[in-house]
PDB file of C-alpha atoms in Angstrom:
ATOM      1  CA  ASP A1397     124.044 101.267  89.500  1.00 71.00           C
ATOM      2  CA  GLN A1398     123.621 102.658  92.998  1.00 84.00           C
ATOM      3  CA  GLN A1399     122.935 106.360  93.032  1.00 92.00           C
ATOM      4  CA  VAL A1400     123.252 106.742  96.795  1.00 95.00           C
ATOM      5  CA  LYS A1401     126.132 105.119  98.615  1.00 95.00           C
ATOM      6  CA  GLN A1402     126.997 104.646 102.231  1.00 96.00           C
ATOM      7  CA  ASN A1403     130.469 103.178 102.124  1.00 92.00           C
ATOM      8  CA  SER A1404     130.810 102.428 105.817  1.00 94.00           C
ATOM      9  CA  PRO A1405     128.617  99.490 106.788  1.00 93.00           C
ATOM     10  CA  SER A1406     129.341 100.024 110.481  1.00 96.00           C
ATOM     11  CA  LEU A1407     130.643 102.599 112.930  1.00 97.00           C
ATOM     12  CA  SER A1408     131.428 102.411 116.665  1.00 97.00           C
ATOM     13  CA  VAL A1409     131.619 105.520 118.818  1.00 98.00           C
ATOM     14  CA  GLN A1410     132.085 106.120 122.526  1.00 98.00           C
ATOM     15  CA  GLU A1411     129.150 107.620 124.377  1.00 97.00           C
ATOM     16  CA  GLY A1412     129.397 111.413 124.530  1.00 97.00           C
ATOM     17  CA  ARG A1413     131.585 111.672 121.462  1.00 97.00           C
ATOM     18  CA  ILE A1414     130.561 112.763 117.973  1.00 98.00           C
ATOM     19  CA  SER A1415     129.197 110.265 115.437  1.00 98.00           C
ATOM     20  CA  ILE A1416     129.671 111.158 111.788  1.00 98.00           C
ATOM     21  CA  LEU A1417     127.829 109.141 109.186  1.00 98.00           C
ATOM     22  CA  ASN A1418     128.609 109.741 105.541  1.00 98.00           C
ATOM     23  CA  CYS A1419     126.649 109.442 102.332  1.00 97.00           C
ATOM     24  CA  ASP A1420     127.680 110.048  98.713  1.00 97.00           C
ATOM     25  CA  TYR A1421     125.460 110.380  95.679  1.00 97.00           C
ATOM     26  CA  THR A1422     126.055 110.396  91.951  1.00 95.00           C
ATOM     27  CA  ASN A1423     122.994 112.114  90.516  1.00 92.00           C
ATOM     28  CA  SER A1424     123.508 115.876  90.411  1.00 92.00           C
ATOM     29  CA  MET A1425     119.744 116.324  89.968  1.00 91.00           C
ATOM     30  CA  PHE A1426     119.055 115.204  93.543  1.00 92.00           C
ATOM     31  CA  ASP A1427     117.730 118.169  95.466  1.00 91.00           C
ATOM     32  CA  TYR A1428     116.259 116.692  98.626  1.00 91.00           C
ATOM     33  CA  PHE A1429     117.942 114.421 101.130  1.00 93.00           C
ATOM     34  CA  LEU A1430     116.792 112.577 104.195  1.00 93.00           C
ATOM     35  CA  TRP A1431     118.216 110.455 106.960  1.00 96.00           C
ATOM     36  CA  TYR A1432     116.229 107.582 108.411  1.00 95.00           C
ATOM     37  CA  LYS A1433     117.002 105.618 111.543  1.00 95.00           C
ATOM     38  CA  LYS A1434     116.080 101.960 111.890  1.00 92.00           C
ATOM     39  CA  TYR A1435     115.997  99.835 115.013  1.00 92.00           C
ATOM     40  CA  PRO A1436     115.882  96.031 114.708  1.00 87.00           C
ATOM     41  CA  ALA A1437     112.394  94.674 113.967  1.00 81.00           C
ATOM     42  CA  GLU A1438     111.080  98.154 113.224  1.00 86.00           C
ATOM     43  CA  GLY A1439     110.628 100.117 110.024  1.00 88.00           C
ATOM     44  CA  PRO A1440     112.830 103.136 109.233  1.00 91.00           C
ATOM     45  CA  THR A1441     111.774 106.338 110.968  1.00 90.00           C
ATOM     46  CA  PHE A1442     112.406 109.784 109.577  1.00 91.00           C
ATOM     47  CA  LEU A1443     115.186 111.639 111.376  1.00 95.00           C
ATOM     48  CA  ILE A1444     116.163 114.812 109.526  1.00 95.00           C
ATOM     49  CA  SER A1445     116.102 116.252 106.021  1.00 93.00           C
ATOM     50  CA  ILE A1446     117.846 118.911 103.983  1.00 94.00           C
ATOM     51  CA  SER A1447     116.989 120.675 100.760  1.00 92.00           C
ATOM     52  CA  SER A1448     119.676 121.521  98.232  1.00 92.00           C
ATOM     53  CA  ILE A1449     119.136 125.241  98.825  1.00 93.00           C
ATOM     54  CA  LYS A1450     120.768 124.782 102.228  1.00 94.00           C
ATOM     55  CA  ASP A1451     124.115 123.382 103.277  1.00 96.00           C
ATOM     56  CA  LYS A1452     123.228 122.668 106.889  1.00 97.00           C
ATOM     57  CA  ASN A1453     120.180 121.709 108.889  1.00 97.00           C
ATOM     58  CA  GLU A1454     120.184 121.216 112.620  1.00 97.00           C
ATOM     59  CA  ASP A1455     117.677 119.530 114.913  1.00 95.00           C
ATOM     60  CA  GLY A1456     118.797 119.101 118.490  1.00 97.00           C
ATOM     61  CA  ARG A1457     121.737 116.700 118.618  1.00 97.00           C
ATOM     62  CA  PHE A1458     121.442 115.946 114.898  1.00 98.00           C
ATOM     63  CA  THR A1459     122.956 118.058 112.142  1.00 98.00           C
ATOM     64  CA  VAL A1460     123.044 117.245 108.458  1.00 98.00           C
ATOM     65  CA  PHE A1461     125.624 118.881 106.213  1.00 98.00           C
ATOM     66  CA  LEU A1462     125.336 118.988 102.433  1.00 97.00           C
ATOM     67  CA  ASN A1463     128.274 119.577 100.093  1.00 97.00           C
ATOM     68  CA  LYS A1464     126.733 119.803  96.642  1.00 96.00           C
ATOM     69  CA  SER A1465     130.003 120.210  94.777  1.00 96.00           C
ATOM     70  CA  ALA A1466     131.321 116.990  96.319  1.00 97.00           C
ATOM     71  CA  LYS A1467     127.895 115.281  96.124  1.00 97.00           C
ATOM     72  CA  HIS A1468     128.319 114.373  99.754  1.00 97.00           C
ATOM     73  CA  LEU A1469     126.225 114.668 102.841  1.00 97.00           C
ATOM     74  CA  SER A1470     126.919 113.746 106.420  1.00 98.00           C
ATOM     75  CA  LEU A1471     124.951 113.308 109.593  1.00 98.00           C
ATOM     76  CA  HIS A1472     126.545 114.452 112.843  1.00 98.00           C
ATOM     77  CA  ILE A1473     125.238 113.270 116.188  1.00 98.00           C
ATOM     78  CA  VAL A1474     126.573 115.163 119.182  1.00 97.00           C
ATOM     79  CA  PRO A1475     126.765 113.949 121.862  1.00 97.00           C
ATOM     80  CA  SER A1476     126.196 110.324 120.916  1.00 98.00           C
ATOM     81  CA  GLN A1477     124.028 108.270 123.250  1.00 97.00           C
ATOM     82  CA  PRO A1478     123.591 104.485 123.542  1.00 97.00           C
ATOM     83  CA  GLY A1479     119.991 104.887 122.340  1.00 96.00           C
ATOM     84  CA  ASP A1480     121.347 106.190 119.051  1.00 97.00           C
ATOM     85  CA  SER A1481     122.621 102.702 118.234  1.00 97.00           C
ATOM     86  CA  ALA A1482     120.709 101.794 115.077  1.00 97.00           C
ATOM     87  CA  VAL A1483     121.087 101.533 111.318  1.00 95.00           C
ATOM     88  CA  TYR A1484     121.059 104.905 109.556  1.00 97.00           C
ATOM     89  CA  PHE A1485     119.890 105.201 105.955  1.00 95.00           C
ATOM     90  CA  CYS A1486     120.536 108.117 103.688  1.00 96.00           C
ATOM     91  CA  ALA A1487     117.965 108.805 100.927  1.00 93.00           C
ATOM     92  CA  ALA A1488     117.773 111.261  98.055  1.00 92.00           C
ATOM     93  CA  SER A1489     115.219 112.412  95.549  1.00 88.00           C
ATOM     94  CA  ALA A1490     115.010 114.752  92.581  1.00 86.00           C
ATOM     95  CA  THR A1491     112.132 117.023  91.681  1.00 77.00           C
ATOM     96  CA  ASN A1492     111.969 115.657  88.167  1.00 70.00           C
ATOM     97  CA  THR A1493     111.666 112.028  89.296  1.00 65.00           C
ATOM     98  CA  GLY A1494     108.455 112.456  91.225  1.00 63.00           C
ATOM     99  CA  ASN A1495     108.438 110.791  94.585  1.00 62.00           C
ATOM    100  CA  GLN A1496     111.160 108.237  93.904  1.00 77.00           C
ATOM    101  CA  PHE A1497     113.543 108.089  96.824  1.00 85.00           C
ATOM    102  CA  TYR A1498     116.880 106.372  96.350  1.00 90.00           C
ATOM    103  CA  PHE A1499     118.296 104.800  99.475  1.00 92.00           C
ATOM    104  CA  GLY A1500     121.783 103.891 100.587  1.00 94.00           C
ATOM    105  CA  THR A1501     122.558 100.485 102.079  1.00 93.00           C
ATOM    106  CA  GLY A1502     122.757 101.860 105.601  1.00 94.00           C
ATOM    107  CA  THR A1503     125.407 102.314 108.290  1.00 96.00           C
ATOM    108  CA  SER A1504     125.068 100.455 111.560  1.00 96.00           C
ATOM    109  CA  LEU A1505     126.021 102.764 114.422  1.00 97.00           C
ATOM    110  CA  THR A1506     126.975 101.363 117.818  1.00 97.00           C
ATOM    111  CA  VAL A1507     127.393 103.818 120.662  1.00 97.00           C
ATOM    112  CA  ILE A1508     129.449 102.246 123.428  1.00 97.00           C
ATOM    113  CA  PRO A1509     128.489 103.259 126.973  1.00 95.00           C
TER     114      PRO A1509
ATOM    115  CA  GLU B 133      96.456 101.984 116.859  1.00 49.00           C
ATOM    116  CA  THR B 134      98.560 104.571 115.120  1.00 61.00           C
ATOM    117  CA  GLY B 135     101.153 104.776 112.375  1.00 91.00           C
ATOM    118  CA  VAL B 136     101.762 102.152 109.723  1.00 94.00           C
ATOM    119  CA  THR B 137     101.205  98.499 110.530  1.00 95.00           C
ATOM    120  CA  GLN B 138     102.101  95.431 108.516  1.00 96.00           C
ATOM    121  CA  THR B 139     100.995  91.824 108.809  1.00 96.00           C
ATOM    122  CA  PRO B 140     102.314  89.242 108.989  1.00 95.00           C
ATOM    123  CA  ARG B 141     105.659  90.219 110.463  1.00 93.00           C
ATOM    124  CA  HIS B 142     107.259  86.988 109.289  1.00 94.00           C
ATOM    125  CA  LEU B 143     106.238  84.682 106.449  1.00 94.00           C
ATOM    126  CA  VAL B 144     107.735  81.482 105.125  1.00 93.00           C
ATOM    127  CA  MET B 145     106.298  80.160 101.891  1.00 91.00           C
ATOM    128  CA  GLY B 146     107.050  77.627  99.216  1.00 89.00           C
ATOM    129  CA  MET B 147     107.490  78.559  95.594  1.00 87.00           C
ATOM    130  CA  THR B 148     104.034  77.271  94.662  1.00 87.00           C
ATOM    131  CA  ASN B 149     102.164  79.037  97.463  1.00 88.00           C
ATOM    132  CA  LYS B 150      99.968  82.099  97.195  1.00 93.00           C
ATOM    133  CA  LYS B 151     100.079  84.557 100.057  1.00 94.00           C
ATOM    134  CA  SER B 152      99.325  88.217 100.705  1.00 96.00           C
ATOM    135  CA  LEU B 153     101.049  90.922 102.696  1.00 97.00           C
ATOM    136  CA  LYS B 154      98.884  93.557 104.306  1.00 98.00           C
ATOM    137  CA  CYS B 155      99.655  97.153 105.157  1.00 98.00           C
ATOM    138  CA  GLU B 156      97.417  99.582 106.988  1.00 97.00           C
ATOM    139  CA  GLN B 157      98.071 103.218 107.756  1.00 96.00           C
ATOM    140  CA  HIS B 158      96.229 105.202 110.404  1.00 92.00           C
ATOM    141  CA  LEU B 159      97.704 108.576 109.470  1.00 93.00           C
ATOM    142  CA  GLY B 160      95.132 109.798 106.970  1.00 93.00           C
ATOM    143  CA  HIS B 161      97.727 109.738 104.205  1.00 93.00           C
ATOM    144  CA  ASN B 162      96.896 109.638 100.510  1.00 92.00           C
ATOM    145  CA  ALA B 163      99.982 107.906  99.123  1.00 92.00           C
ATOM    146  CA  MET B 164     101.276 104.412  99.908  1.00 93.00           C
ATOM    147  CA  TYR B 165     104.346 102.510  98.797  1.00 93.00           C
ATOM    148  CA  TRP B 166     105.856  99.030  98.730  1.00 95.00           C
ATOM    149  CA  TYR B 167     109.611  98.673  99.109  1.00 94.00           C
ATOM    150  CA  LYS B 168     111.846  95.620  99.028  1.00 94.00           C
ATOM    151  CA  GLN B 169     115.026  95.398 101.073  1.00 91.00           C
ATOM    152  CA  SER B 170     117.335  92.521 100.238  1.00 90.00           C
ATOM    153  CA  ALA B 171     120.402  91.753 102.314  1.00 84.00           C
ATOM    154  CA  LYS B 172     123.207  94.269 101.799  1.00 80.00           C
ATOM    155  CA  LYS B 173     121.212  96.147  99.152  1.00 86.00           C
ATOM    156  CA  PRO B 174     119.462  99.507  99.360  1.00 88.00           C
ATOM    157  CA  LEU B 175     115.725  99.817  99.684  1.00 89.00           C
ATOM    158  CA  GLU B 176     114.119  99.330  96.278  1.00 90.00           C
ATOM    159  CA  LEU B 177     110.850 101.032  95.468  1.00 90.00           C
ATOM    160  CA  MET B 178     108.371  98.553  93.998  1.00 93.00           C
ATOM    161  CA  PHE B 179     104.981 100.263  93.721  1.00 92.00           C
ATOM    162  CA  VAL B 180     103.445 103.655  94.428  1.00 90.00           C
ATOM    163  CA  TYR B 181      99.753 104.352  94.962  1.00 92.00           C
ATOM    164  CA  SER B 182      98.129 107.746  95.215  1.00 88.00           C
ATOM    165  CA  LEU B 183      94.454 108.003  96.123  1.00 86.00           C
ATOM    166  CA  GLU B 184      94.099 104.269  95.436  1.00 86.00           C
ATOM    167  CA  GLU B 185      95.489 104.544  91.925  1.00 86.00           C
ATOM    168  CA  ARG B 186      98.787 102.913  91.012  1.00 85.00           C
ATOM    169  CA  VAL B 187     101.120 105.615  89.748  1.00 82.00           C
ATOM    170  CA  GLU B 188     104.379 103.735  89.600  1.00 77.00           C
ATOM    171  CA  ASN B 189     105.520 100.187  88.952  1.00 75.00           C
ATOM    172  CA  ASN B 190     109.280  99.892  89.037  1.00 76.00           C
ATOM    173  CA  SER B 191     109.665  96.960  86.649  1.00 83.00           C
ATOM    174  CA  VAL B 192     108.465  94.523  89.252  1.00 91.00           C
ATOM    175  CA  PRO B 193     107.818  90.935  88.073  1.00 92.00           C
ATOM    176  CA  SER B 194     104.165  89.982  87.695  1.00 92.00           C
ATOM    177  CA  ARG B 195     104.455  87.409  90.489  1.00 94.00           C
ATOM    178  CA  PHE B 196     104.042  90.463  92.744  1.00 95.00           C
ATOM    179  CA  SER B 197     100.579  91.975  92.458  1.00 94.00           C
ATOM    180  CA  PRO B 198      99.620  95.039  94.511  1.00 95.00           C
ATOM    181  CA  GLU B 199      96.118  96.039  95.486  1.00 95.00           C
ATOM    182  CA  CYS B 200      94.903  99.240  97.104  1.00 95.00           C
ATOM    183  CA  PRO B 201      91.206  98.944  97.961  1.00 94.00           C
ATOM    184  CA  ASN B 202      91.150 102.261  99.827  1.00 92.00           C
ATOM    185  CA  SER B 203      93.579 104.920 100.933  1.00 89.00           C
ATOM    186  CA  SER B 204      94.238 103.183 104.276  1.00 94.00           C
ATOM    187  CA  HIS B 205      95.020  99.692 103.028  1.00 96.00           C
ATOM    188  CA  LEU B 206      97.604  98.260 100.695  1.00 97.00           C
ATOM    189  CA  PHE B 207      98.155  94.620  99.847  1.00 97.00           C
ATOM    190  CA  LEU B 208     100.914  92.777  98.068  1.00 97.00           C
ATOM    191  CA  HIS B 209      99.737  89.475  96.620  1.00 97.00           C
ATOM    192  CA  LEU B 210     102.466  86.917  96.089  1.00 95.00           C
ATOM    193  CA  HIS B 211     102.382  83.842  93.859  1.00 93.00           C
ATOM    194  CA  THR B 212     104.996  81.460  92.462  1.00 93.00           C
ATOM    195  CA  LEU B 213     107.821  83.361  94.095  1.00 93.00           C
ATOM    196  CA  GLN B 214     111.494  82.490  93.777  1.00 93.00           C
ATOM    197  CA  PRO B 215     114.031  82.036  96.585  1.00 93.00           C
ATOM    198  CA  GLU B 216     115.711  85.295  95.521  1.00 93.00           C
ATOM    199  CA  ASP B 217     112.479  87.088  96.453  1.00 95.00           C
ATOM    200  CA  SER B 218     113.305  86.437 100.100  1.00 95.00           C
ATOM    201  CA  ALA B 219     113.681  89.875 101.634  1.00 95.00           C
ATOM    202  CA  LEU B 220     112.188  92.413 104.006  1.00 94.00           C
ATOM    203  CA  TYR B 221     109.121  94.034 102.445  1.00 96.00           C
ATOM    204  CA  LEU B 222     108.383  97.474 103.781  1.00 95.00           C
ATOM    205  CA  CYS B 223     105.234  99.493 103.363  1.00 96.00           C
ATOM    206  CA  ALA B 224     105.287 103.272 103.683  1.00 94.00           C
ATOM    207  CA  SER B 225     102.844 106.134 103.416  1.00 93.00           C
ATOM    208  CA  SER B 226     103.044 109.883 102.939  1.00 90.00           C
ATOM    209  CA  GLN B 227     100.511 112.673 103.137  1.00 90.00           C
ATOM    210  CA  ASP B 228     100.500 113.208  99.400  1.00 85.00           C
ATOM    211  CA  LEU B 229     102.550 112.281  96.378  1.00 79.00           C
ATOM    212  CA  LEU B 230     104.930 115.196  96.603  1.00 71.00           C
ATOM    213  CA  GLU B 231     108.638 115.143  95.982  1.00 59.00           C
ATOM    214  CA  GLN B 232     109.577 116.230  99.461  1.00 62.00           C
ATOM    215  CA  ASP B 233     106.897 114.490 101.440  1.00 74.00           C
ATOM    216  CA  THR B 234     108.265 112.483 104.323  1.00 83.00           C
ATOM    217  CA  GLN B 235     107.437 108.800 104.147  1.00 88.00           C
ATOM    218  CA  TYR B 236     106.462 106.851 107.235  1.00 91.00           C
ATOM    219  CA  PHE B 237     107.389 103.205 107.258  1.00 93.00           C
ATOM    220  CA  GLY B 238     105.801 100.120 108.732  1.00 93.00           C
ATOM    221  CA  PRO B 239     107.899  97.509 110.559  1.00 92.00           C
ATOM    222  CA  GLY B 240     108.115  95.284 107.502  1.00 94.00           C
ATOM    223  CA  THR B 241     107.363  91.662 106.685  1.00 95.00           C
ATOM    224  CA  ARG B 242     110.345  89.323 106.664  1.00 94.00           C
ATOM    225  CA  LEU B 243     109.634  86.932 103.781  1.00 95.00           C
ATOM    226  CA  THR B 244     111.463  83.668 103.230  1.00 94.00           C
ATOM    227  CA  VAL B 245     110.791  81.698 100.063  1.00 93.00           C
ATOM    228  CA  LEU B 246     111.856  78.064 100.229  1.00 91.00           C
TER     229      LEU B 246
END
């Protein structure tokens, strides 16, 4: 059973607007979350992370929000740029499971110029 | 060359073939990983190595055999694969085997088993 879910396989956003990518998880023991970005023919690259002791982490145009009670996290990209078009993966891990990261299936973001 | 590299980038093999995937990291990391990504499925962790010792094997069939001769290189030896093994195989590395250590991925090998 999938422990990390990204229910939207794709998302299209106009350049300059906000992109919101969502991720839900089922394991309440998860305490560390990451977002990866993947361009075609390349491996995933780390984008931003958040620990469960925080509910928000910001890095430039990228902000990740964590709602522990809802077991939900989201990635906001503001303003969206055409170069942000990629597949975004959410991943989660728990301290008591060592270094096992559980990944979502990804959301393909297209930013329209 | 920097980062994590993987060769070959594409591989087509028959079910009776034996082939190997190679991963090399130039980051000075101590932990390396093999992941499998099948179509429309999440990344699945296959193997974890720390300081050249295998520390995790996620119930992977024996037709996949990993090898880590040193902390910079990781191989995945393949033999008598099945068509359902066709997938993108990603290698990753991290500084150490810590819960919150960021993993750096290679570009992957796209494997097709006929």
